[in-house]
Short mmCIF file of C-alpha atoms in Angstrom, two decimals:
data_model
loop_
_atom_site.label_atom_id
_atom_site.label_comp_id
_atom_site.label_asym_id
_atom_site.label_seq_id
_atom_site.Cartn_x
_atom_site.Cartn_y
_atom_site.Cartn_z
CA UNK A 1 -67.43 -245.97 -73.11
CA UNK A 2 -66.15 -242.90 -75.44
CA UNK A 3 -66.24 -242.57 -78.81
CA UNK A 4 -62.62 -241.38 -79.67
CA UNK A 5 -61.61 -238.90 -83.13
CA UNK A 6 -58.40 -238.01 -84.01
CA UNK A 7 -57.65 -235.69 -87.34
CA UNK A 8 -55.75 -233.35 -88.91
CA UNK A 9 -56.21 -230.50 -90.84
CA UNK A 10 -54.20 -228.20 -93.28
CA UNK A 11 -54.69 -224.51 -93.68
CA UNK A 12 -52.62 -223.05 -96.63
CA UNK A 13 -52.41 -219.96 -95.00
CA UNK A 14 -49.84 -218.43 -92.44
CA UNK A 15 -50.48 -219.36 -88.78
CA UNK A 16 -51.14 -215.23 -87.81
CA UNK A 17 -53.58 -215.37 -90.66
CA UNK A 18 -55.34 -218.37 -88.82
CA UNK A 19 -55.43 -216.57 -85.50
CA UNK A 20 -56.41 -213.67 -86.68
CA UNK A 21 -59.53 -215.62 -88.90
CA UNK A 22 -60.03 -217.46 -85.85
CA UNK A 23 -62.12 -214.68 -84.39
CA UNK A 24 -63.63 -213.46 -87.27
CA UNK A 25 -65.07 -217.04 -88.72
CA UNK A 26 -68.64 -215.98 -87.39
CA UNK A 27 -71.39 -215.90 -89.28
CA UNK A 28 -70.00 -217.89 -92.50
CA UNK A 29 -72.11 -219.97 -95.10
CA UNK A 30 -71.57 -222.76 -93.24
CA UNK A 31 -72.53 -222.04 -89.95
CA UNK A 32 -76.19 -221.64 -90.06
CA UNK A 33 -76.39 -223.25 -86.62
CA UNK A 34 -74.66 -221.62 -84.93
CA UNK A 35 -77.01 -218.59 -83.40
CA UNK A 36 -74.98 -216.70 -81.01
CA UNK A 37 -71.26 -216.12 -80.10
CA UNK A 38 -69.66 -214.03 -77.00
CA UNK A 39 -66.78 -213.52 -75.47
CA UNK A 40 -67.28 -214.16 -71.36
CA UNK A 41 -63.59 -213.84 -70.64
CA UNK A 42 -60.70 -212.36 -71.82
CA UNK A 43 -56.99 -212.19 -70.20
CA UNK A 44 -53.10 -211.65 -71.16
CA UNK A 45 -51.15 -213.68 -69.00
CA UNK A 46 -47.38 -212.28 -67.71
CA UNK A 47 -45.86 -214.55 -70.38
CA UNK A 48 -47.77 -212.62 -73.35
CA UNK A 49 -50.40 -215.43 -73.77
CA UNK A 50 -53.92 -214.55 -74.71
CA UNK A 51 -56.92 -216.72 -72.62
CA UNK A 52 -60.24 -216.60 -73.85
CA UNK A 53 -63.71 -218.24 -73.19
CA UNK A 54 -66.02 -217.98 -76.11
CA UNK A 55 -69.38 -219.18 -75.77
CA UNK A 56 -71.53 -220.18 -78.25
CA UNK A 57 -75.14 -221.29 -78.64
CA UNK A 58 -75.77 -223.77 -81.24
CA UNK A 59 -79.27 -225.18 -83.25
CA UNK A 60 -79.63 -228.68 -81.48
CA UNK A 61 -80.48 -230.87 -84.63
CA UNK A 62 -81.43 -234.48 -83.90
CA UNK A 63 -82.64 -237.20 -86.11
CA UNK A 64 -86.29 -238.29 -85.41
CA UNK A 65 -86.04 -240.98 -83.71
CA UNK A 66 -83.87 -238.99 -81.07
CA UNK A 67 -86.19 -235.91 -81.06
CA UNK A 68 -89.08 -239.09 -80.37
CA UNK A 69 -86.63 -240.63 -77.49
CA UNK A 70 -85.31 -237.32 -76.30
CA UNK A 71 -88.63 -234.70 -76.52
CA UNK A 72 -87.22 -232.76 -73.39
CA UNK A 73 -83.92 -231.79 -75.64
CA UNK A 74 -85.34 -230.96 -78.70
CA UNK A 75 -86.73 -227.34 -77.59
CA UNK A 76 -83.24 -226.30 -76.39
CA UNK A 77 -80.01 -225.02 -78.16
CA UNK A 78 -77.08 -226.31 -76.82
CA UNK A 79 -74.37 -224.08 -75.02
CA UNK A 80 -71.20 -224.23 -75.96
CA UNK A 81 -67.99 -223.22 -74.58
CA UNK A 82 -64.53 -222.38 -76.21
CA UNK A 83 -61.38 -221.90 -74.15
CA UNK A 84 -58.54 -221.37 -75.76
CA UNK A 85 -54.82 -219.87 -75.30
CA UNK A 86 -52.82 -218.10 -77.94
CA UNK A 87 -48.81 -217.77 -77.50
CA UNK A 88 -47.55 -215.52 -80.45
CA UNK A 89 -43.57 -216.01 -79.63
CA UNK A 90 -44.62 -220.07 -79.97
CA UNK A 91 -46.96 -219.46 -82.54
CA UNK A 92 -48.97 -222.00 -81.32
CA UNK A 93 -52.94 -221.99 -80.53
CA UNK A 94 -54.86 -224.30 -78.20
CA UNK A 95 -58.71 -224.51 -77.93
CA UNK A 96 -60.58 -226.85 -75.40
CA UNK A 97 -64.48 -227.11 -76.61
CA UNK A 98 -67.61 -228.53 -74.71
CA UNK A 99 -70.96 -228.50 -74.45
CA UNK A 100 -72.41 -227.46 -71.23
CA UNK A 101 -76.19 -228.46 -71.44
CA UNK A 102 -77.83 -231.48 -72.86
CA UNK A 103 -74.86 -232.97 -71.13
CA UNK A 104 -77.08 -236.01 -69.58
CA UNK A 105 -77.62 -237.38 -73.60
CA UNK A 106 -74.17 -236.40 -74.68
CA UNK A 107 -71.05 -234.78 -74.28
CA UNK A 108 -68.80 -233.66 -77.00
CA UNK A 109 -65.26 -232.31 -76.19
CA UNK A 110 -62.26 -231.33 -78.96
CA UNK A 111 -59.29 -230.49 -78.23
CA UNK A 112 -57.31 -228.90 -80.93
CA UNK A 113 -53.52 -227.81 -81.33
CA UNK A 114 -52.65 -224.73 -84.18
CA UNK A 115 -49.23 -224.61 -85.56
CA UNK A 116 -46.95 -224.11 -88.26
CA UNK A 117 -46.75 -226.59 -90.78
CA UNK A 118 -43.64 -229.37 -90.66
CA UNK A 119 -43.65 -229.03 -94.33
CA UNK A 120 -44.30 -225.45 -95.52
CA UNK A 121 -44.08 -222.71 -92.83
CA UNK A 122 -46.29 -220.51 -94.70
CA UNK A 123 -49.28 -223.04 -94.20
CA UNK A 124 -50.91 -223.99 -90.58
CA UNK A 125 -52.10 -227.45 -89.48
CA UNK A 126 -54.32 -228.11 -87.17
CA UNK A 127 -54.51 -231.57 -85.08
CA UNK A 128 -57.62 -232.86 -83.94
CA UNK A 129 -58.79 -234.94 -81.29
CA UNK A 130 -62.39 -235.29 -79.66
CA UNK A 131 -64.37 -237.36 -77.07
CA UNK A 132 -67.87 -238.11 -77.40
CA UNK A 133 -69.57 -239.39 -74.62
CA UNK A 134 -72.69 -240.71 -72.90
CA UNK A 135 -74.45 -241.46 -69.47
CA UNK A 136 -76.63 -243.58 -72.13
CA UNK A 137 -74.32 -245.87 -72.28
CA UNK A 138 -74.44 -246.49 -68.35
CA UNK A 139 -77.95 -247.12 -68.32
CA UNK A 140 -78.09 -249.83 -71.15
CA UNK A 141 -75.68 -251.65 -68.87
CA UNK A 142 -77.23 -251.36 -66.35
CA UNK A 143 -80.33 -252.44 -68.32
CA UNK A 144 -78.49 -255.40 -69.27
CA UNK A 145 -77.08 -256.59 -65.98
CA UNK A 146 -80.50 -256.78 -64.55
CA UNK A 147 -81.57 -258.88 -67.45
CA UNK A 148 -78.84 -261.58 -66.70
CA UNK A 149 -79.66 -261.48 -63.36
CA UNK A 150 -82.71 -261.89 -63.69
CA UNK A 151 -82.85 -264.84 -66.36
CA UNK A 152 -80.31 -266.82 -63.88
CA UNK A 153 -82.67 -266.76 -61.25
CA UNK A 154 -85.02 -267.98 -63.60
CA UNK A 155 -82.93 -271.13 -64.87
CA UNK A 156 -82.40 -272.10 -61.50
CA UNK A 157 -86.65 -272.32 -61.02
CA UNK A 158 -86.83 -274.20 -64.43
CA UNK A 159 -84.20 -276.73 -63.23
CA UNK A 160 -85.98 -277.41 -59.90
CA UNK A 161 -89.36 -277.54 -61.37
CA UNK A 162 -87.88 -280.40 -64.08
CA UNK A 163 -86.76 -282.21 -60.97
CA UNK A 164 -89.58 -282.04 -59.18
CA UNK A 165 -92.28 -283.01 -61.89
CA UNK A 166 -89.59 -285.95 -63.29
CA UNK A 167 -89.69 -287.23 -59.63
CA UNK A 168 -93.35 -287.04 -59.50
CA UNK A 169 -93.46 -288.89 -62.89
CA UNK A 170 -90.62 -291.95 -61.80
CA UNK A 171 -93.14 -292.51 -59.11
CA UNK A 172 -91.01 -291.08 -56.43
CA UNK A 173 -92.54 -289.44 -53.40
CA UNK A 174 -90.95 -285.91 -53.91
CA UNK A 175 -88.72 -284.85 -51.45
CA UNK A 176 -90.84 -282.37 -49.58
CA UNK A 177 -88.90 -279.19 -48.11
CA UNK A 178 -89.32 -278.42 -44.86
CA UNK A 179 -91.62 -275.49 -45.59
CA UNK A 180 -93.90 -278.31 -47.03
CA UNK A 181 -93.08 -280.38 -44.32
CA UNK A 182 -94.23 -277.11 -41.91
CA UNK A 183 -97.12 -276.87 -43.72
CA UNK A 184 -97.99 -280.10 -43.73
CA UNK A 185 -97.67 -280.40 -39.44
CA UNK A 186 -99.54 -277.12 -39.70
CA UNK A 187 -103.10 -278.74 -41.38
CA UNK A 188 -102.74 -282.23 -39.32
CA UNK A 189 -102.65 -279.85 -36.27
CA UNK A 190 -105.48 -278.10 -37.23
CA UNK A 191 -107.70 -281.14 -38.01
CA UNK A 192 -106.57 -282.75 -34.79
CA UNK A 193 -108.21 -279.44 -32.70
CA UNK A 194 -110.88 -279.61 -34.83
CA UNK A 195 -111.98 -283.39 -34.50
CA UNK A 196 -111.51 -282.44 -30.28
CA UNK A 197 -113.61 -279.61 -30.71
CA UNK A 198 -116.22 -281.74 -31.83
CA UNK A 199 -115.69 -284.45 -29.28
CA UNK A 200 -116.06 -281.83 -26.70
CA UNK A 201 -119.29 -280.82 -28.21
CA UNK A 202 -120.47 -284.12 -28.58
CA UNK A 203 -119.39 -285.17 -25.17
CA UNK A 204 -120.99 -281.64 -23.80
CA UNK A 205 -124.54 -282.32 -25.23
CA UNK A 206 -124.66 -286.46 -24.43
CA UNK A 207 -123.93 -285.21 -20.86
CA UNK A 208 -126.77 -282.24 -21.09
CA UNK A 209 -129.21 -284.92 -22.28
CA UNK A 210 -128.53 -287.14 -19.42
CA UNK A 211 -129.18 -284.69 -17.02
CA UNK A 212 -132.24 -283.97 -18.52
CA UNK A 213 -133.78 -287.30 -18.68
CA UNK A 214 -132.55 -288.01 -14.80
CA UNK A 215 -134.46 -284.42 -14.13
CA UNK A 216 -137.71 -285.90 -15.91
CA UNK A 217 -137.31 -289.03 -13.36
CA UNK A 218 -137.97 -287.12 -10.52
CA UNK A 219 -140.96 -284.96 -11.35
CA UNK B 1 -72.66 -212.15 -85.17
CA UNK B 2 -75.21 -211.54 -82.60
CA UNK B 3 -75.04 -211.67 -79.12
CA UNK B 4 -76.73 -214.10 -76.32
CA UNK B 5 -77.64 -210.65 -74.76
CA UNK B 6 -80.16 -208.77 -77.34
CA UNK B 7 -79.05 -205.61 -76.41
CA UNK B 8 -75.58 -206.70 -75.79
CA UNK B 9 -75.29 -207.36 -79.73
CA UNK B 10 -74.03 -203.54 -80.74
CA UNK B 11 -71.51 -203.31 -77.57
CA UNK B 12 -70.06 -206.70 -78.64
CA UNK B 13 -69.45 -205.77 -82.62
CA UNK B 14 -67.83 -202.60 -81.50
CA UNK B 15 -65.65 -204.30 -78.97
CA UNK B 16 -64.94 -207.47 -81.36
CA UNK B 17 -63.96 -204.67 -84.55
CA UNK B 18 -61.09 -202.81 -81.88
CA UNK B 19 -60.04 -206.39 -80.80
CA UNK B 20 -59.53 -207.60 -84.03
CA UNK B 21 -57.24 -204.49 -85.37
CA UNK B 22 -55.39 -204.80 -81.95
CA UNK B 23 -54.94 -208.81 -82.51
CA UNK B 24 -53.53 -208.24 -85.55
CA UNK B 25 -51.17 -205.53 -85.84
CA UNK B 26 -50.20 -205.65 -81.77
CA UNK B 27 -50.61 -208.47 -79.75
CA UNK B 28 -49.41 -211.20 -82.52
CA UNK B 29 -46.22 -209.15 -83.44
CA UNK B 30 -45.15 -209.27 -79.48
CA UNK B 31 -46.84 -206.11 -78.53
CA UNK B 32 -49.34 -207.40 -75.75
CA UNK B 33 -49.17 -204.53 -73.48
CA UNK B 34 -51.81 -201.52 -74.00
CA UNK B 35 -54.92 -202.94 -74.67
CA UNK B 36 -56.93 -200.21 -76.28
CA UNK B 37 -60.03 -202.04 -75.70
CA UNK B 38 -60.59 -202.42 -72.01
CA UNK B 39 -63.60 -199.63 -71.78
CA UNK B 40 -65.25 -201.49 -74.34
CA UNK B 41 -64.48 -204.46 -73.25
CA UNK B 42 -66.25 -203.88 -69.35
CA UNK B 43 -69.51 -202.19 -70.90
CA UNK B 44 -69.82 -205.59 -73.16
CA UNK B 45 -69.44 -207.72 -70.52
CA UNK B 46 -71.78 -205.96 -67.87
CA UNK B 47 -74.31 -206.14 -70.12
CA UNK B 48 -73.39 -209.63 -71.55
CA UNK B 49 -72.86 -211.21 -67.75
CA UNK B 50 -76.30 -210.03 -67.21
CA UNK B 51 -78.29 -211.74 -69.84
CA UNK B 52 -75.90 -214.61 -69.05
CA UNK B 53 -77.47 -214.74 -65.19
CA UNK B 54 -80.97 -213.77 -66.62
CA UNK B 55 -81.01 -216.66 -69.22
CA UNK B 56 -79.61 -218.90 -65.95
CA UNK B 57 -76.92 -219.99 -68.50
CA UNK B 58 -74.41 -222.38 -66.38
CA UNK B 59 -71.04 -221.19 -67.43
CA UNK B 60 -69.78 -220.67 -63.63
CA UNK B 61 -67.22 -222.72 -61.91
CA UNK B 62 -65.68 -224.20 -65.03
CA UNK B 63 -62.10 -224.58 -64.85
CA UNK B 64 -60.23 -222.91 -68.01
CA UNK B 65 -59.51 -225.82 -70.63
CA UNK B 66 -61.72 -228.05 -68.90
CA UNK B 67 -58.74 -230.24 -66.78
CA UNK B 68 -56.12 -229.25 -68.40
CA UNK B 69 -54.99 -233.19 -67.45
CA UNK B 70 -54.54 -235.22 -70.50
CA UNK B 71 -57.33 -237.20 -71.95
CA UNK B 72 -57.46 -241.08 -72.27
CA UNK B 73 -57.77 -242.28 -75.78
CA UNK B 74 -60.22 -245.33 -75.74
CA UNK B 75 -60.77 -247.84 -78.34
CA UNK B 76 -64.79 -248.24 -80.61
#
């Protein structure tokens, strides 16, 4: 399941104004968290477009009941990366942005589109759109399948033991299974080899005292 | 701005203030050829590439705008 933004944005300033800021917007007052910035890759393509990858590392603030959840995350910034692809004769930018650590919790992707305004083609917009998802999400399913399953089993068990203890209480002999019949056989079984075994020892001494006495006879 | 590579930080301001002039006045008026900035450019980047590796950052293998294939939009 993803979480899904879509926005727009307005820049009342021309769009080579916005490219040109668009490198130069690090440090600013409002980007305290964000701690480092480099270009890894830089290229003109044939057609006079410019492809870069930026990447960034960022302060990974939580609230506390994530940092108590989530300890392993909380001592590492996240890395970020920024691809993007500048065409001048369209005057058009694209960026793609993701983060490519702490990606088990979360991932965050935007996708944004530069351009000249449809109203005023002195101003740039920008449109929006992002993607925020989790492997979280997964494991709650998961979490929850188990827990149907689980309590189904455990209705059928409540249903048979009703059955059985109403039938016990109607005065019905219970309808034994054939486990119960098995075990049943099983202890009959063993008292008939027992009560043998006893013969046999009975049997075995009434014969050694006979001998005996018929010994005794003779002397 | 500083760099992920402490020592990278003075190589990357230099390379980011001749980018920035050649942005402007060349490459955004149609003028993409002669980039003045290619010496700087490799000495940044050896040392940044390194600090990359040392700080086992995982930016290989990552295709260029992640897919490139659009994105399904996806209600809540």
């Amino acid at each position: 399941m993803v979480k899904y933004f879509l926005g727009q944005s307005v820049l009342r300033s021309s769009w080579d104004q916005v490219f040109a800021a668009f490198w130069q917007r690090y440090p600013n007052p409002y980007s305290k968290h964000v701690l480092t910035e480099d270009i890894v890759h830089r290229e003109v393509t044939p057609d006079q477009k410019l492809l870069s990858r930026r990447l960034l590392t960022k302060t990974n603030r939580m609230p506390r009941w994530a940092e108590r959840l989530f300890p392993a995350n909380v001592a590492h910034s996240v890395y970020i990366l920024e691809d993007s692809i500048v065409d001048p004769q369209n005057q058009t930018m694209t960026t793609f942005t993701w983060n490519i650590n702490h990606a088990r919790l979360m991932v965050v992707e935007e996708r944004c589109v530069y351009c000249v305004n449809s109203d005023n083609n002195s101003w740039t917009e920008i449109r929006r759109e992002a993607w925020v998802s989790s492997s979280l999400f997964g494991v709650s399913r998961a979490v929850q399948e188990f827990g149907l399953a689980r309590f189904k089993s455990n209705v059928t068990k409540t249903m048979k033991g009703f059955e059985y203890i109403l039938a016990k209480l109607q005065g019905e002999t219970p309808s034994k299974t054939l486990v119960e019949t098995a075990k049943e056989a099983k202890e009959k079984a063993k008292e008939t080899a027992l009560a043998a075994t006893e013969k046999a020892k009975d049997l075995a001494n009434k014969a050694a005292t006979k001998q005996q006495q018929q010994q005794q006879q003779f002397v | 701005m500083n760099s992920v590579g402490e020592a990278c930080t003075d190589m990357k301001r230099e390379y980011d203030q001749c980018f920035n002039r050649w942005f402007a006045e060349k490459f955004l008026k149609g003028d993409g050829s002669g980039d003045p900035c290619t010496d700087l450019f490799k000495r940044y980047q050896q040392c940044v590439q390194k600090a990359i590796k040392e700080k086992e950052i995982p930016i290989e293998g990552l295709e260029f705008m992640g897919h490139g294939k659009d994105k399904p939009e996806s209600s809540s």
